Amino acid sequence: MTRKSFITYGLLLIVFVAVEILISTGNISSMLKGLLVPICVYSILAVSLNLTVGFLGELSLGQAGFMCIGAYSSAIFSNLVKETITQPLIRFPLAILVGGIFAALFGIIIGIPVLRLRGDYLAIVTLAFGEIIKNVFAALYIGYDSAGLHISLKSQGDLGLAPDGKMIINGALGISGTPNDSTFEIAAAILFITLIIAYNFVNSRTGRAVMSIRDNRIAAESVGLNITKYKLMTFALTAFLAGVAGVLYSHNFYSLQASKFDYNLSILVLVFVVLGGIGNIRGSVIAAIILTMLPELLRSINNYRMLMYAIVLIVMMICTSNETIRSFFVRNIEKFKGLFKKNKAQTETVKEGE
């Protein structure tokens, strides 16, 4: 597992350096440049969901809801303090903490009653939670003036703002004016930290306990493991990372609407996890990168773009789920490793002879 984690870190660093070189030399299109932060956001979401689906063994469809909480809470924070904390290097880390902590708190609050359910019931309840959060933020009006905060669920006129008042959340129109603090460098650094957290969690004593609960709940309970405690820890960590992804997303656009965080987003993140391999952290990142870039790369064939996207999804699903195809690739990789070791040994023998 340690070797796998360091290979993932190395691949991420290589990709980051390659992208930075392309940006500095001007050899990357504006379309792909605009996708860099969303790719990191979706990769973080996929890695975080894999902790719950792949290692805990529970199907959760609430990622969009946790992402929405992180996005809105951090955007509110940044809009309130952007005139007092003018340095992005101070304001943005604080916004990340605010978004992640609020999402984790909601993860704990939701997880206490929800994690008693299993299977399809858990998926339905978490999906409902995501839809409730989206609709609440879509109906929420928040403003502030010299008298303080004003909150309403009806309309902007019911806030009763003074002439010097400013809107923070304008119902379905969402939040506008959020500082554009997200950059590719920051998003890539947070993705790297997310991978470190995920791999260390999986390899820790807590991670082994979580996987034992996934493999055999009764056996894990019989040796004294607190099932609810470990489930709640995993669910809270997943929510925290999803909230951090929401912070990156909200600070990458000037305006933010709750309609972006619908159930389709949760399904999309689950697709990343399934196609990358359930329990495969590196695969989740690779699937998120490919499936985020693919629709934009196929935009030139506009009429057939989604058809090609669907075909690629089917092919990837067949390749990842078919044992024969997977064993074929494994055999060839092992052969390549054997040839590499053989050539290395021959080279060392020649050097010793010289």
Short mmCIF file of C-alpha atoms in Angstrom, two decimals:
data_model
loop_
_atom_site.label_atom_id
_atom_site.label_comp_id
_atom_site.label_asym_id
_atom_site.label_seq_id
_atom_site.Cartn_x
_atom_site.Cartn_y
_atom_site.Cartn_z
CA MET A 1 0.00 0.00 0.00
CA THR A 2 2.89 2.36 0.75
CA ARG A 3 4.37 1.70 -2.68
CA LYS A 4 0.99 2.28 -4.33
CA SER A 5 0.54 5.57 -2.51
CA PHE A 6 3.98 6.85 -3.50
CA ILE A 7 3.37 5.84 -7.12
CA THR A 8 0.15 7.87 -7.04
CA TYR A 9 1.96 10.87 -5.54
CA GLY A 10 4.67 10.59 -8.19
CA LEU A 11 2.18 10.40 -11.06
CA LEU A 12 0.32 13.42 -9.71
CA LEU A 13 3.55 15.42 -9.46
CA ILE A 14 4.51 14.46 -13.03
CA VAL A 15 1.11 15.56 -14.35
CA PHE A 16 1.28 18.80 -12.37
CA VAL A 17 4.74 19.67 -13.71
CA ALA A 18 3.67 18.80 -17.27
CA VAL A 19 0.59 21.02 -17.04
CA GLU A 20 2.63 23.88 -15.56
CA ILE A 21 5.09 23.60 -18.46
CA LEU A 22 2.21 23.67 -20.97
CA ILE A 23 0.73 26.74 -19.27
CA SER A 24 4.05 28.61 -19.13
CA THR A 25 4.78 27.89 -22.81
CA GLY A 26 1.23 28.73 -23.92
CA ASN A 27 0.60 25.28 -25.39
CA ILE A 28 -2.69 24.65 -23.58
CA SER A 29 -6.05 25.86 -24.84
CA SER A 30 -8.24 28.21 -22.81
CA MET A 31 -10.91 25.49 -22.66
CA LEU A 32 -8.58 22.98 -21.01
CA LYS A 33 -7.13 25.68 -18.79
CA GLY A 34 -10.61 26.41 -17.50
CA LEU A 35 -11.09 22.72 -16.69
CA LEU A 36 -8.03 22.39 -14.44
CA VAL A 37 -9.71 23.47 -11.20
CA PRO A 38 -12.95 21.47 -11.86
CA ILE A 39 -10.82 18.37 -12.57
CA CYS A 40 -9.18 18.74 -9.14
CA VAL A 41 -12.61 19.34 -7.55
CA TYR A 42 -14.12 16.19 -9.06
CA SER A 43 -11.00 14.17 -8.19
CA ILE A 44 -11.32 15.22 -4.53
CA LEU A 45 -15.02 14.31 -4.58
CA ALA A 46 -14.28 10.90 -6.10
CA VAL A 47 -11.52 10.11 -3.59
CA SER A 48 -13.70 11.17 -0.65
CA LEU A 49 -16.69 9.12 -1.82
CA ASN A 50 -14.46 6.09 -2.32
CA LEU A 51 -13.73 6.11 1.42
CA THR A 52 -17.43 5.51 2.10
CA VAL A 53 -18.33 3.32 -0.88
CA GLY A 54 -15.09 1.43 -1.38
CA PHE A 55 -13.66 1.03 2.11
CA LEU A 56 -16.71 1.35 4.38
CA GLY A 57 -18.95 -0.54 1.94
CA GLU A 58 -21.92 1.83 2.23
CA LEU A 59 -23.64 3.44 -0.76
CA SER A 60 -23.95 7.20 -0.17
CA LEU A 61 -25.46 9.65 -2.66
CA GLY A 62 -25.13 12.78 -0.56
CA GLN A 63 -21.87 14.18 -1.95
CA ALA A 64 -23.64 17.02 -3.76
CA GLY A 65 -25.31 18.07 -0.50
CA PHE A 66 -22.03 18.19 1.44
CA MET A 67 -20.35 20.00 -1.43
CA CYS A 68 -23.21 22.52 -1.46
CA ILE A 69 -22.79 23.19 2.28
CA GLY A 70 -19.04 23.72 1.90
CA ALA A 71 -19.50 25.94 -1.15
CA TYR A 72 -22.18 28.18 0.38
CA SER A 73 -20.68 28.47 3.88
CA SER A 74 -17.25 29.40 2.49
CA ALA A 75 -18.71 31.82 -0.07
CA ILE A 76 -20.70 33.56 2.70
CA PHE A 77 -17.55 33.78 4.83
CA SER A 78 -15.43 35.19 1.99
CA ASN A 79 -18.05 37.77 1.03
CA LEU A 80 -18.36 38.94 4.63
CA VAL A 81 -14.61 39.31 5.28
CA LYS A 82 -13.24 40.22 1.83
CA GLU A 83 -13.10 43.92 2.78
CA THR A 84 -11.38 43.27 6.12
CA ILE A 85 -9.12 40.34 5.12
CA THR A 86 -7.78 41.48 1.77
CA GLN A 87 -4.96 38.94 1.51
CA PRO A 88 -6.15 35.81 -0.40
CA LEU A 89 -3.38 33.71 1.18
CA ILE A 90 -5.01 34.33 4.58
CA ARG A 91 -8.68 34.50 3.57
CA PHE A 92 -8.80 31.40 1.36
CA PRO A 93 -7.31 28.89 3.87
CA LEU A 94 -9.80 30.18 6.44
CA ALA A 95 -12.60 29.71 3.90
CA ILE A 96 -11.42 26.14 3.29
CA LEU A 97 -11.55 25.40 7.00
CA VAL A 98 -15.01 26.97 7.31
CA GLY A 99 -16.42 25.00 4.37
CA GLY A 100 -14.86 21.70 5.45
CA ILE A 101 -15.87 22.02 9.11
CA PHE A 102 -19.48 22.96 8.32
CA ALA A 103 -19.77 20.03 5.90
CA ALA A 104 -18.26 17.66 8.48
CA LEU A 105 -20.69 18.90 11.17
CA PHE A 106 -23.63 18.21 8.86
CA GLY A 107 -22.05 14.84 8.05
CA ILE A 108 -22.05 13.95 11.75
CA ILE A 109 -25.60 15.29 12.29
CA ILE A 110 -26.94 13.38 9.30
CA GLY A 111 -24.77 10.33 9.92
CA ILE A 112 -25.98 9.64 13.49
CA PRO A 113 -29.49 8.57 12.42
CA VAL A 114 -28.74 7.64 8.79
CA LEU A 115 -25.83 5.23 9.29
CA ARG A 116 -28.13 2.84 11.13
CA LEU A 117 -29.53 2.08 7.67
CA ARG A 118 -27.81 -0.07 5.07
CA GLY A 119 -27.82 -0.67 1.34
CA ASP A 120 -30.51 0.95 -0.80
CA TYR A 121 -32.16 2.60 2.22
CA LEU A 122 -28.98 4.52 3.03
CA ALA A 123 -28.59 5.58 -0.61
CA ILE A 124 -32.18 6.88 -0.77
CA VAL A 125 -31.91 8.83 2.51
CA THR A 126 -28.57 10.46 1.60
CA LEU A 127 -29.94 11.34 -1.85
CA ALA A 128 -32.95 12.96 -0.17
CA PHE A 129 -30.61 14.89 2.14
CA GLY A 130 -28.75 16.31 -0.86
CA GLU A 131 -31.98 17.42 -2.51
CA ILE A 132 -33.25 19.03 0.72
CA ILE A 133 -30.02 21.01 1.14
CA LYS A 134 -30.13 22.18 -2.48
CA ASN A 135 -33.76 23.33 -2.22
CA VAL A 136 -33.20 25.08 1.12
CA PHE A 137 -30.33 27.15 -0.29
CA ALA A 138 -32.35 27.85 -3.47
CA ALA A 139 -35.14 29.35 -1.31
CA LEU A 140 -32.87 31.20 1.14
CA TYR A 141 -32.45 34.99 1.20
CA ILE A 142 -29.73 36.46 3.42
CA GLY A 143 -28.59 40.07 3.63
CA TYR A 144 -26.80 42.29 6.10
CA ASP A 145 -26.79 45.97 7.04
CA SER A 146 -25.87 48.08 10.04
CA ALA A 147 -28.50 46.22 12.10
CA GLY A 148 -26.95 42.80 11.39
CA LEU A 149 -27.99 39.76 9.37
CA HIS A 150 -31.48 39.39 7.87
CA ILE A 151 -32.79 35.97 6.84
CA SER A 152 -35.95 35.07 4.92
CA LEU A 153 -37.35 32.05 3.07
CA LYS A 154 -39.93 34.08 1.12
CA SER A 155 -38.43 36.88 -0.94
CA GLN A 156 -35.80 39.59 -0.97
CA GLY A 157 -38.39 42.24 -0.01
CA ASP A 158 -39.15 40.45 3.26
CA LEU A 159 -35.59 41.00 4.49
CA GLY A 160 -36.24 44.66 5.27
CA LEU A 161 -32.69 45.75 4.50
CA ALA A 162 -31.61 49.31 5.15
CA PRO A 163 -30.41 51.44 2.19
CA ASP A 164 -26.81 50.53 3.03
CA GLY A 165 -27.61 46.80 3.14
CA LYS A 166 -26.09 44.17 0.87
CA MET A 167 -27.40 40.81 -0.31
CA ILE A 168 -25.40 37.68 0.46
CA ILE A 169 -27.71 34.92 -0.80
CA ASN A 170 -30.38 35.93 -3.29
CA GLY A 171 -32.59 32.84 -3.44
CA ALA A 172 -32.35 30.86 -6.67
CA LEU A 173 -29.88 33.44 -8.04
CA GLY A 174 -27.45 32.29 -5.36
CA ILE A 175 -24.30 34.18 -4.37
CA SER A 176 -22.38 36.59 -6.59
CA GLY A 177 -19.16 38.48 -6.03
CA THR A 178 -17.24 35.62 -4.38
CA PRO A 179 -13.47 36.29 -4.60
CA ASN A 180 -11.84 34.20 -7.31
CA ASP A 181 -9.23 32.68 -5.01
CA SER A 182 -9.12 29.17 -6.52
CA THR A 183 -6.15 28.50 -8.76
CA PHE A 184 -4.85 25.33 -10.34
CA GLU A 185 -1.79 25.36 -8.08
CA ILE A 186 -3.91 25.58 -4.92
CA ALA A 187 -6.42 22.99 -6.19
CA ALA A 188 -3.60 20.57 -7.10
CA ALA A 189 -2.01 21.05 -3.66
CA ILE A 190 -5.33 20.31 -1.94
CA LEU A 191 -5.81 17.22 -4.14
CA PHE A 192 -2.34 16.06 -3.11
CA ILE A 193 -3.21 16.59 0.58
CA THR A 194 -6.51 14.74 0.03
CA LEU A 195 -4.63 11.74 -1.37
CA ILE A 196 -2.25 11.76 1.60
CA ILE A 197 -5.21 11.88 4.01
CA ALA A 198 -7.04 9.09 2.16
CA TYR A 199 -4.05 6.74 1.95
CA ASN A 200 -3.03 7.33 5.56
CA PHE A 201 -6.62 6.77 6.70
CA VAL A 202 -6.86 3.49 4.78
CA ASN A 203 -3.50 2.25 6.08
CA SER A 204 -4.16 3.27 9.68
CA ARG A 205 -5.67 1.20 12.46
CA THR A 206 -8.97 3.04 11.92
CA GLY A 207 -8.90 2.20 8.22
CA ARG A 208 -8.30 -1.48 8.91
CA ALA A 209 -11.21 -1.44 11.36
CA VAL A 210 -13.43 0.20 8.72
CA MET A 211 -12.50 -2.42 6.13
CA SER A 212 -13.17 -5.22 8.62
CA ILE A 213 -16.66 -3.78 9.16
CA ARG A 214 -17.14 -3.78 5.39
CA ASP A 215 -16.00 -7.40 5.03
CA ASN A 216 -17.91 -8.86 7.96
CA ARG A 217 -19.95 -6.63 10.24
CA ILE A 218 -20.85 -9.40 12.69
CA ALA A 219 -17.26 -10.57 13.10
CA ALA A 220 -16.06 -6.98 13.59
CA GLU A 221 -18.69 -6.37 16.23
CA SER A 222 -17.85 -9.62 17.97
CA VAL A 223 -14.24 -8.51 18.62
CA GLY A 224 -15.42 -5.27 20.22
CA LEU A 225 -15.32 -2.75 17.38
CA ASN A 226 -17.72 0.17 17.79
CA ILE A 227 -19.51 0.01 14.43
CA THR A 228 -21.31 3.35 14.77
CA LYS A 229 -18.12 5.16 15.79
CA TYR A 230 -16.07 4.00 12.82
CA LYS A 231 -18.90 4.55 10.36
CA LEU A 232 -19.40 8.07 11.68
CA MET A 233 -15.67 8.86 11.44
CA THR A 234 -15.56 7.75 7.81
CA PHE A 235 -18.76 9.58 6.94
CA ALA A 236 -17.51 12.80 8.60
CA LEU A 237 -14.16 12.60 6.77
CA THR A 238 -15.99 12.06 3.47
CA ALA A 239 -18.21 15.08 4.18
CA PHE A 240 -15.22 17.24 5.17
CA LEU A 241 -13.36 16.51 1.92
CA ALA A 242 -16.54 17.07 -0.12
CA GLY A 243 -16.95 20.42 1.65
CA VAL A 244 -13.36 21.37 0.74
CA ALA A 245 -14.13 20.49 -2.88
CA GLY A 246 -17.16 22.78 -2.64
CA VAL A 247 -14.92 25.62 -1.41
CA LEU A 248 -12.66 25.24 -4.45
CA TYR A 249 -15.72 25.15 -6.72
CA SER A 250 -17.41 28.23 -5.24
CA HIS A 251 -14.22 30.33 -5.35
CA ASN A 252 -13.60 29.40 -8.99
CA PHE A 253 -16.73 31.17 -10.30
CA TYR A 254 -18.08 34.68 -9.81
CA SER A 255 -21.62 33.43 -9.15
CA LEU A 256 -22.89 30.31 -7.40
CA GLN A 257 -26.35 28.73 -7.70
CA ALA A 258 -27.76 25.87 -5.66
CA SER A 259 -29.15 24.25 -8.82
CA LYS A 260 -25.61 23.10 -9.66
CA PHE A 261 -25.66 20.68 -6.70
CA ASP A 262 -28.47 18.37 -7.81
CA TYR A 263 -28.63 14.57 -7.66
CA ASN A 264 -26.96 14.32 -11.08
CA LEU A 265 -23.74 15.55 -9.50
CA SER A 266 -23.88 12.82 -6.83
CA ILE A 267 -24.50 10.20 -9.53
CA LEU A 268 -21.61 11.57 -11.60
CA VAL A 269 -19.20 11.27 -8.66
CA LEU A 270 -20.42 7.71 -8.05
CA VAL A 271 -19.70 6.96 -11.73
CA PHE A 272 -16.12 8.15 -11.20
CA VAL A 273 -15.75 5.79 -8.24
CA VAL A 274 -17.26 2.78 -10.02
CA LEU A 275 -15.32 3.23 -13.26
CA GLY A 276 -12.06 3.91 -11.44
CA GLY A 277 -12.56 0.82 -9.32
CA ILE A 278 -14.34 0.61 -5.98
CA GLY A 279 -11.65 0.83 -3.31
CA ASN A 280 -9.07 2.10 -5.82
CA ILE A 281 -8.06 5.66 -4.88
CA ARG A 282 -5.74 6.17 -7.84
CA GLY A 283 -8.40 4.84 -10.22
CA SER A 284 -10.92 7.36 -8.89
CA VAL A 285 -8.60 10.23 -9.77
CA ILE A 286 -7.87 8.84 -13.24
CA ALA A 287 -11.57 8.28 -13.96
CA ALA A 288 -12.43 11.80 -12.75
CA ILE A 289 -9.77 13.34 -15.01
CA ILE A 290 -10.79 11.37 -18.11
CA LEU A 291 -14.55 11.77 -17.73
CA THR A 292 -14.29 15.49 -16.93
CA MET A 293 -12.15 16.24 -19.97
CA LEU A 294 -13.92 13.91 -22.38
CA PRO A 295 -17.14 15.91 -23.00
CA GLU A 296 -15.10 19.04 -23.73
CA LEU A 297 -12.66 17.22 -26.00
CA LEU A 298 -15.61 15.81 -27.96
CA ARG A 299 -17.29 19.20 -28.32
CA SER A 300 -16.14 19.44 -31.95
CA ILE A 301 -18.55 16.62 -32.83
CA ASN A 302 -21.43 18.37 -31.12
CA ASN A 303 -24.24 16.15 -32.44
CA TYR A 304 -22.54 12.92 -31.36
CA ARG A 305 -20.70 14.16 -28.29
CA MET A 306 -22.87 12.49 -25.64
CA LEU A 307 -23.17 9.33 -27.75
CA MET A 308 -19.39 8.96 -27.78
CA TYR A 309 -19.30 9.75 -24.06
CA ALA A 310 -21.80 6.94 -23.39
CA ILE A 311 -19.80 4.50 -25.52
CA VAL A 312 -16.59 5.32 -23.61
CA LEU A 313 -18.44 4.78 -20.30
CA ILE A 314 -19.66 1.36 -21.47
CA VAL A 315 -16.19 0.32 -22.68
CA MET A 316 -14.56 1.47 -19.42
CA MET A 317 -17.17 -0.40 -17.39
CA ILE A 318 -16.60 -3.60 -19.38
CA CYS A 319 -12.82 -3.30 -19.06
CA THR A 320 -12.85 -2.64 -15.32
CA SER A 321 -15.41 -5.34 -14.48
CA ASN A 322 -14.20 -8.11 -16.83
CA GLU A 323 -11.75 -10.39 -15.06
CA THR A 324 -10.28 -11.73 -18.34
CA ILE A 325 -9.39 -8.26 -19.62
CA ARG A 326 -7.98 -7.21 -16.27
CA SER A 327 -5.86 -10.37 -15.98
CA PHE A 328 -4.58 -9.78 -19.55
CA PHE A 329 -3.30 -6.33 -18.59
CA VAL A 330 -1.86 -7.64 -15.32
CA ARG A 331 0.02 -10.42 -17.14
CA ASN A 332 1.51 -7.99 -19.64
CA ILE A 333 2.53 -5.57 -16.91
CA GLU A 334 4.22 -8.42 -15.04
CA LYS A 335 6.01 -9.47 -18.25
CA PHE A 336 7.20 -5.89 -18.74
CA LYS A 337 8.47 -5.77 -15.15
CA GLY A 338 10.26 -9.11 -15.68
CA LEU A 339 11.96 -7.89 -18.86
CA PHE A 340 12.98 -4.66 -17.13
CA LYS A 341 14.51 -6.58 -14.20
CA LYS A 342 16.26 -9.01 -16.58
CA ASN A 343 17.79 -6.17 -18.63
CA LYS A 344 18.85 -4.40 -15.46
CA ALA A 345 20.51 -7.58 -14.17
CA GLN A 346 22.33 -8.10 -17.48
CA THR A 347 23.54 -4.50 -17.45
CA GLU A 348 24.90 -4.89 -13.92
CA THR A 349 26.61 -8.15 -14.91
CA VAL A 350 28.31 -6.46 -17.88
CA LYS A 351 29.48 -3.59 -15.66
CA GLU A 352 30.93 -6.05 -13.12
CA GLY A 353 32.72 -7.88 -15.93
CA GLU A 354 34.26 -4.66 -17.18
#
